[in-house]
Amino acid sequence: MSETRHGPRERMVFSAAQLIRRDGVAATGMREVAAHAGAPRGSLQHYFPGGKEQLVNEAVGWAGRYAGRRIACFLAGLKEPTPSGLFAAMVAQWTDEYAAHGFATGCPVAAATVDCASADGSTREAVAAAFTTWRTPLAEALTGMGVPAARAESLATLMISTLEGAILMARAEQDAGPLTTAVRELGPLLDSAVGSGG
């Protein structure tokens, strides 16, 4: 995950997302975020008066927007867009990362979900919103490829949940096998939905 970052605030949000995807919410400290971002520690209170919760929520929101924007990038890279091809491209982002850098990181939205989903409050709401921000353009892309609108959101949910589960398993096993299995097994189901009616 990368993004052009300009000011200290943007750098801290990005850095928080990177640290959360590696270490989880509980192990990501405000000082560590500032150091990772190369931002003055005193700027934390200025930019995030709501403290760590605000920073985590903004990092999760950034990650949801990033994932949502990636859908268009993946589609642009496909010669002949199909649901299975789109899912394979989504997965390839992770298999490529793991091949290049090992299995140290996962999805920051998933990490925040694991750490915060049982709690009442804004972070649980932020992770739910991030998944929606990701699922919406994915469902729209499926509809654009001929998947009936009645099924597109359900299949987008299936694609995201399968990907997130495969990421967790790949990290646990230190092997990309769960990711490649997900592509092989889910692809035909996704393609069968094209033009299948409601």
PDB file of C-alpha atoms in Angstrom:
ATOM      1  CA  MET A   1       0.000   0.000   0.000  1.00  0.00           C
ATOM      2  CA  SER A   2       1.393   3.332  -0.951  1.00  0.00           C
ATOM      3  CA  GLU A   3       0.036   6.796  -1.467  1.00  0.00           C
ATOM      4  CA  THR A   4       1.536  10.176  -2.210  1.00  0.00           C
ATOM      5  CA  ARG A   5       1.662  11.963   1.115  1.00  0.00           C
ATOM      6  CA  HIS A   6       2.268  15.670   1.540  1.00  0.00           C
ATOM      7  CA  GLY A   7       1.814  17.125   4.996  1.00  0.00           C
ATOM      8  CA  PRO A   8       2.420  15.633   8.442  1.00  0.00           C
ATOM      9  CA  ARG A   9      -1.260  14.880   8.985  1.00  0.00           C
ATOM     10  CA  GLU A  10      -1.543  12.797   5.819  1.00  0.00           C
ATOM     11  CA  ARG A  11       1.736  11.065   6.581  1.00  0.00           C
ATOM     12  CA  MET A  12       0.523  10.127  10.050  1.00  0.00           C
ATOM     13  CA  VAL A  13      -2.747   8.683   8.747  1.00  0.00           C
ATOM     14  CA  PHE A  14      -0.835   6.650   6.165  1.00  0.00           C
ATOM     15  CA  SER A  15       1.750   5.540   8.741  1.00  0.00           C
ATOM     16  CA  ALA A  16      -0.977   4.511  11.164  1.00  0.00           C
ATOM     17  CA  ALA A  17      -2.533   2.321   8.460  1.00  0.00           C
ATOM     18  CA  GLN A  18       0.844   0.709   7.740  1.00  0.00           C
ATOM     19  CA  LEU A  19       1.576   0.027  11.400  1.00  0.00           C
ATOM     20  CA  ILE A  20      -1.935  -1.279  12.084  1.00  0.00           C
ATOM     21  CA  ARG A  21      -1.665  -3.702   9.164  1.00  0.00           C
ATOM     22  CA  ARG A  22       1.594  -5.010  10.620  1.00  0.00           C
ATOM     23  CA  ASP A  23       1.034  -4.855  14.379  1.00  0.00           C
ATOM     24  CA  GLY A  24      -2.684  -4.341  14.986  1.00  0.00           C
ATOM     25  CA  VAL A  25      -4.395  -1.458  16.745  1.00  0.00           C
ATOM     26  CA  ALA A  26      -3.388  -2.273  20.306  1.00  0.00           C
ATOM     27  CA  ALA A  27       0.335  -2.444  19.493  1.00  0.00           C
ATOM     28  CA  THR A  28       0.340   0.741  17.403  1.00  0.00           C
ATOM     29  CA  GLY A  29       1.254   3.726  19.540  1.00  0.00           C
ATOM     30  CA  MET A  30       0.885   7.398  18.746  1.00  0.00           C
ATOM     31  CA  ARG A  31       4.602   8.086  19.194  1.00  0.00           C
ATOM     32  CA  GLU A  32       5.471   5.202  16.911  1.00  0.00           C
ATOM     33  CA  VAL A  33       3.127   6.617  14.264  1.00  0.00           C
ATOM     34  CA  ALA A  34       4.744  10.051  14.501  1.00  0.00           C
ATOM     35  CA  ALA A  35       8.229   8.536  14.208  1.00  0.00           C
ATOM     36  CA  HIS A  36       7.216   6.369  11.240  1.00  0.00           C
ATOM     37  CA  ALA A  37       5.703   9.426   9.538  1.00  0.00           C
ATOM     38  CA  GLY A  38       8.694  11.624  10.273  1.00  0.00           C
ATOM     39  CA  ALA A  39       6.313  14.103  11.928  1.00  0.00           C
ATOM     40  CA  PRO A  40       6.907  16.130  15.086  1.00  0.00           C
ATOM     41  CA  ARG A  41       5.399  14.404  18.137  1.00  0.00           C
ATOM     42  CA  GLY A  42       3.771  17.660  19.157  1.00  0.00           C
ATOM     43  CA  SER A  43       1.688  17.609  15.987  1.00  0.00           C
ATOM     44  CA  LEU A  44      -0.293  14.564  17.140  1.00  0.00           C
ATOM     45  CA  GLN A  45      -2.531  16.533  19.493  1.00  0.00           C
ATOM     46  CA  HIS A  46      -2.877  19.314  16.945  1.00  0.00           C
ATOM     47  CA  TYR A  47      -4.038  17.076  14.118  1.00  0.00           C
ATOM     48  CA  PHE A  48      -5.791  14.402  16.181  1.00  0.00           C
ATOM     49  CA  PRO A  49      -7.435  16.050  19.192  1.00  0.00           C
ATOM     50  CA  GLY A  50      -9.519  12.881  19.563  1.00  0.00           C
ATOM     51  CA  GLY A  51      -6.330  10.948  20.281  1.00  0.00           C
ATOM     52  CA  LYS A  52      -5.547   7.456  19.121  1.00  0.00           C
ATOM     53  CA  GLU A  53      -9.167   6.577  18.406  1.00  0.00           C
ATOM     54  CA  GLN A  54      -9.453   9.420  15.906  1.00  0.00           C
ATOM     55  CA  LEU A  55      -6.161   8.484  14.267  1.00  0.00           C
ATOM     56  CA  VAL A  56      -7.148   4.806  13.997  1.00  0.00           C
ATOM     57  CA  ASN A  57     -10.536   5.728  12.552  1.00  0.00           C
ATOM     58  CA  GLU A  58      -8.936   7.954   9.937  1.00  0.00           C
ATOM     59  CA  ALA A  59      -6.365   5.292   9.063  1.00  0.00           C
ATOM     60  CA  VAL A  60      -9.129   2.720   8.618  1.00  0.00           C
ATOM     61  CA  GLY A  61     -11.101   5.170   6.499  1.00  0.00           C
ATOM     62  CA  TRP A  62      -8.031   5.785   4.353  1.00  0.00           C
ATOM     63  CA  ALA A  63      -7.586   2.032   3.884  1.00  0.00           C
ATOM     64  CA  GLY A  64     -11.207   1.579   2.813  1.00  0.00           C
ATOM     65  CA  ARG A  65     -10.892   4.387   0.266  1.00  0.00           C
ATOM     66  CA  TYR A  66      -7.597   2.947  -0.985  1.00  0.00           C
ATOM     67  CA  ALA A  67      -9.158  -0.491  -1.494  1.00  0.00           C
ATOM     68  CA  GLY A  68     -12.167   1.031  -3.220  1.00  0.00           C
ATOM     69  CA  ARG A  69      -9.997   3.069  -5.602  1.00  0.00           C
ATOM     70  CA  ARG A  70      -7.907   0.013  -6.437  1.00  0.00           C
ATOM     71  CA  ILE A  71     -10.935  -1.629  -8.085  1.00  0.00           C
ATOM     72  CA  ALA A  72     -10.742   0.805 -11.026  1.00  0.00           C
ATOM     73  CA  CYS A  73      -6.980   0.242 -11.272  1.00  0.00           C
ATOM     74  CA  PHE A  74      -7.434  -3.512 -11.379  1.00  0.00           C
ATOM     75  CA  LEU A  75     -10.123  -3.215 -14.055  1.00  0.00           C
ATOM     76  CA  ALA A  76      -7.910  -0.966 -16.152  1.00  0.00           C
ATOM     77  CA  GLY A  77      -5.227  -3.643 -16.115  1.00  0.00           C
ATOM     78  CA  LEU A  78      -7.513  -6.370 -17.476  1.00  0.00           C
ATOM     79  CA  LYS A  79      -7.609  -6.858 -21.256  1.00  0.00           C
ATOM     80  CA  GLU A  80     -10.985  -8.534 -20.991  1.00  0.00           C
ATOM     81  CA  PRO A  81     -12.678  -7.708 -17.675  1.00  0.00           C
ATOM     82  CA  THR A  82     -14.374 -10.650 -15.996  1.00  0.00           C
ATOM     83  CA  PRO A  83     -15.392 -11.129 -12.363  1.00  0.00           C
ATOM     84  CA  SER A  84     -12.812 -13.902 -11.970  1.00  0.00           C
ATOM     85  CA  GLY A  85     -10.122 -11.728 -13.530  1.00  0.00           C
ATOM     86  CA  LEU A  86     -10.962  -8.877 -11.187  1.00  0.00           C
ATOM     87  CA  PHE A  87     -10.789 -11.163  -8.167  1.00  0.00           C
ATOM     88  CA  ALA A  88      -7.496 -12.619  -9.382  1.00  0.00           C
ATOM     89  CA  ALA A  89      -6.090  -9.083  -9.669  1.00  0.00           C
ATOM     90  CA  MET A  90      -7.265  -8.265  -6.141  1.00  0.00           C
ATOM     91  CA  VAL A  91      -5.523 -11.367  -4.841  1.00  0.00           C
ATOM     92  CA  ALA A  92      -2.375 -10.796  -6.911  1.00  0.00           C
ATOM     93  CA  GLN A  93      -1.750  -7.568  -5.016  1.00  0.00           C
ATOM     94  CA  TRP A  94      -1.275  -9.728  -1.914  1.00  0.00           C
ATOM     95  CA  THR A  95       0.571 -12.668  -3.462  1.00  0.00           C
ATOM     96  CA  ASP A  96       3.002 -10.203  -5.052  1.00  0.00           C
ATOM     97  CA  GLU A  97       3.517  -8.415  -1.740  1.00  0.00           C
ATOM     98  CA  TYR A  98       4.087 -11.655   0.139  1.00  0.00           C
ATOM     99  CA  ALA A  99       6.507 -12.928  -2.481  1.00  0.00           C
ATOM    100  CA  ALA A 100       8.508  -9.702  -2.293  1.00  0.00           C
ATOM    101  CA  HIS A 101       8.341  -8.884   1.420  1.00  0.00           C
ATOM    102  CA  GLY A 102       7.166 -11.910   3.390  1.00  0.00           C
ATOM    103  CA  PHE A 103       3.985 -12.318   5.381  1.00  0.00           C
ATOM    104  CA  ALA A 104       4.418  -9.608   8.005  1.00  0.00           C
ATOM    105  CA  THR A 105       1.441  -7.463   7.007  1.00  0.00           C
ATOM    106  CA  GLY A 106      -2.259  -7.807   6.360  1.00  0.00           C
ATOM    107  CA  CYS A 107      -5.219  -5.537   5.751  1.00  0.00           C
ATOM    108  CA  PRO A 108      -5.484  -2.635   8.219  1.00  0.00           C
ATOM    109  CA  VAL A 109      -9.282  -2.764   8.075  1.00  0.00           C
ATOM    110  CA  ALA A 110      -9.257  -6.431   9.064  1.00  0.00           C
ATOM    111  CA  ALA A 111      -6.704  -5.773  11.806  1.00  0.00           C
ATOM    112  CA  ALA A 112      -8.842  -2.984  13.249  1.00  0.00           C
ATOM    113  CA  THR A 113     -11.896  -5.221  13.032  1.00  0.00           C
ATOM    114  CA  VAL A 114     -10.198  -7.967  15.031  1.00  0.00           C
ATOM    115  CA  ASP A 115      -9.017  -5.513  17.677  1.00  0.00           C
ATOM    116  CA  CYS A 116     -12.123  -3.336  17.931  1.00  0.00           C
ATOM    117  CA  ALA A 117     -15.239  -5.047  16.567  1.00  0.00           C
ATOM    118  CA  SER A 118     -16.483  -6.175  19.973  1.00  0.00           C
ATOM    119  CA  ALA A 119     -16.294  -2.646  21.368  1.00  0.00           C
ATOM    120  CA  ASP A 120     -19.024  -0.088  21.107  1.00  0.00           C
ATOM    121  CA  GLY A 121     -17.906   3.107  19.536  1.00  0.00           C
ATOM    122  CA  SER A 122     -16.519   4.920  16.600  1.00  0.00           C
ATOM    123  CA  THR A 123     -13.803   2.466  15.528  1.00  0.00           C
ATOM    124  CA  ARG A 124     -16.276  -0.353  14.983  1.00  0.00           C
ATOM    125  CA  GLU A 125     -18.353   2.061  12.931  1.00  0.00           C
ATOM    126  CA  ALA A 126     -15.247   3.173  11.027  1.00  0.00           C
ATOM    127  CA  VAL A 127     -14.335  -0.377  10.027  1.00  0.00           C
ATOM    128  CA  ALA A 128     -17.913  -1.115   8.937  1.00  0.00           C
ATOM    129  CA  ALA A 129     -17.874   2.059   6.824  1.00  0.00           C
ATOM    130  CA  ALA A 130     -14.485   1.112   5.342  1.00  0.00           C
ATOM    131  CA  PHE A 131     -15.813  -2.236   4.173  1.00  0.00           C
ATOM    132  CA  THR A 132     -18.794  -0.457   2.588  1.00  0.00           C
ATOM    133  CA  THR A 133     -16.437   1.998   0.883  1.00  0.00           C
ATOM    134  CA  TRP A 134     -14.615  -0.999  -0.609  1.00  0.00           C
ATOM    135  CA  ARG A 135     -17.679  -3.122  -1.401  1.00  0.00           C
ATOM    136  CA  THR A 136     -19.626  -0.400  -3.242  1.00  0.00           C
ATOM    137  CA  PRO A 137     -17.244   0.143  -6.188  1.00  0.00           C
ATOM    138  CA  LEU A 138     -16.623  -3.596  -6.350  1.00  0.00           C
ATOM    139  CA  ALA A 139     -20.356  -4.285  -6.713  1.00  0.00           C
ATOM    140  CA  GLU A 140     -20.575  -1.531  -9.335  1.00  0.00           C
ATOM    141  CA  ALA A 141     -17.707  -3.122 -11.264  1.00  0.00           C
ATOM    142  CA  LEU A 142     -19.453  -6.491 -11.204  1.00  0.00           C
ATOM    143  CA  THR A 143     -22.656  -4.906 -12.489  1.00  0.00           C
ATOM    144  CA  GLY A 144     -20.647  -3.288 -15.259  1.00  0.00           C
ATOM    145  CA  MET A 145     -19.410  -6.738 -16.295  1.00  0.00           C
ATOM    146  CA  GLY A 146     -22.929  -8.095 -16.576  1.00  0.00           C
ATOM    147  CA  VAL A 147     -23.604  -9.443 -13.082  1.00  0.00           C
ATOM    148  CA  PRO A 148     -27.240  -8.702 -12.218  1.00  0.00           C
ATOM    149  CA  ALA A 149     -27.555  -5.872  -9.698  1.00  0.00           C
ATOM    150  CA  ALA A 150     -29.500  -8.186  -7.385  1.00  0.00           C
ATOM    151  CA  ARG A 151     -26.387 -10.371  -6.988  1.00  0.00           C
ATOM    152  CA  ALA A 152     -23.562  -7.883  -7.355  1.00  0.00           C
ATOM    153  CA  GLU A 153     -23.435  -6.680  -3.758  1.00  0.00           C
ATOM    154  CA  SER A 154     -23.661 -10.230  -2.400  1.00  0.00           C
ATOM    155  CA  LEU A 155     -20.827 -11.356  -4.647  1.00  0.00           C
ATOM    156  CA  ALA A 156     -18.759  -8.300  -3.712  1.00  0.00           C
ATOM    157  CA  THR A 157     -19.219  -9.266  -0.060  1.00  0.00           C
ATOM    158  CA  LEU A 158     -18.179 -12.830  -0.885  1.00  0.00           C
ATOM    159  CA  MET A 159     -15.084 -11.647  -2.748  1.00  0.00           C
ATOM    160  CA  ILE A 160     -13.933  -9.373   0.078  1.00  0.00           C
ATOM    161  CA  SER A 161     -14.622 -11.894   2.822  1.00  0.00           C
ATOM    162  CA  THR A 162     -12.871 -14.661   0.883  1.00  0.00           C
ATOM    163  CA  LEU A 163      -9.868 -12.427   0.251  1.00  0.00           C
ATOM    164  CA  GLU A 164      -9.642 -11.342   3.890  1.00  0.00           C
ATOM    165  CA  GLY A 165      -9.890 -14.927   5.113  1.00  0.00           C
ATOM    166  CA  ALA A 166      -7.253 -16.093   2.640  1.00  0.00           C
ATOM    167  CA  ILE A 167      -4.926 -13.280   3.763  1.00  0.00           C
ATOM    168  CA  LEU A 168      -5.280 -14.397   7.386  1.00  0.00           C
ATOM    169  CA  MET A 169      -4.626 -18.022   6.497  1.00  0.00           C
ATOM    170  CA  ALA A 170      -1.657 -17.142   4.276  1.00  0.00           C
ATOM    171  CA  ARG A 171      -0.084 -15.134   7.085  1.00  0.00           C
ATOM    172  CA  ALA A 172      -0.699 -17.922   9.602  1.00  0.00           C
ATOM    173  CA  GLU A 173       0.752 -20.572   7.299  1.00  0.00           C
ATOM    174  CA  GLN A 174       3.451 -18.308   5.830  1.00  0.00           C
ATOM    175  CA  ASP A 175       2.348 -19.576   2.447  1.00  0.00           C
ATOM    176  CA  ALA A 176       0.351 -17.974  -0.373  1.00  0.00           C
ATOM    177  CA  GLY A 177      -1.525 -21.237  -1.003  1.00  0.00           C
ATOM    178  CA  PRO A 178      -4.830 -20.061   0.525  1.00  0.00           C
ATOM    179  CA  LEU A 179      -4.814 -17.052  -1.789  1.00  0.00           C
ATOM    180  CA  THR A 180      -4.203 -19.054  -4.953  1.00  0.00           C
ATOM    181  CA  THR A 181      -6.806 -21.619  -3.851  1.00  0.00           C
ATOM    182  CA  ALA A 182      -9.361 -18.840  -3.387  1.00  0.00           C
ATOM    183  CA  VAL A 183      -8.782 -17.601  -6.944  1.00  0.00           C
ATOM    184  CA  ARG A 184      -9.033 -21.078  -8.424  1.00  0.00           C
ATOM    185  CA  GLU A 185     -12.191 -22.074  -6.565  1.00  0.00           C
ATOM    186  CA  LEU A 186     -14.121 -18.799  -6.485  1.00  0.00           C
ATOM    187  CA  GLY A 187     -13.393 -17.681 -10.059  1.00  0.00           C
ATOM    188  CA  PRO A 188     -15.834 -20.027 -11.843  1.00  0.00           C
ATOM    189  CA  LEU A 189     -18.635 -19.136  -9.435  1.00  0.00           C
ATOM    190  CA  LEU A 190     -18.091 -15.426 -10.038  1.00  0.00           C
ATOM    191  CA  ASP A 191     -18.066 -15.803 -13.807  1.00  0.00           C
ATOM    192  CA  SER A 192     -21.205 -17.942 -13.760  1.00  0.00           C
ATOM    193  CA  ALA A 193     -23.098 -14.963 -12.350  1.00  0.00           C
ATOM    194  CA  VAL A 194     -22.615 -12.890 -15.513  1.00  0.00           C
ATOM    195  CA  GLY A 195     -25.962 -12.577 -17.279  1.00  0.00           C
ATOM    196  CA  SER A 196     -27.534 -15.141 -14.942  1.00  0.00           C
ATOM    197  CA  GLY A 197     -30.633 -13.109 -14.167  1.00  0.00           C
ATOM    198  CA  GLY A 198     -31.758 -12.327 -10.623  1.00  0.00           C
TER     199      GLY A 198
END
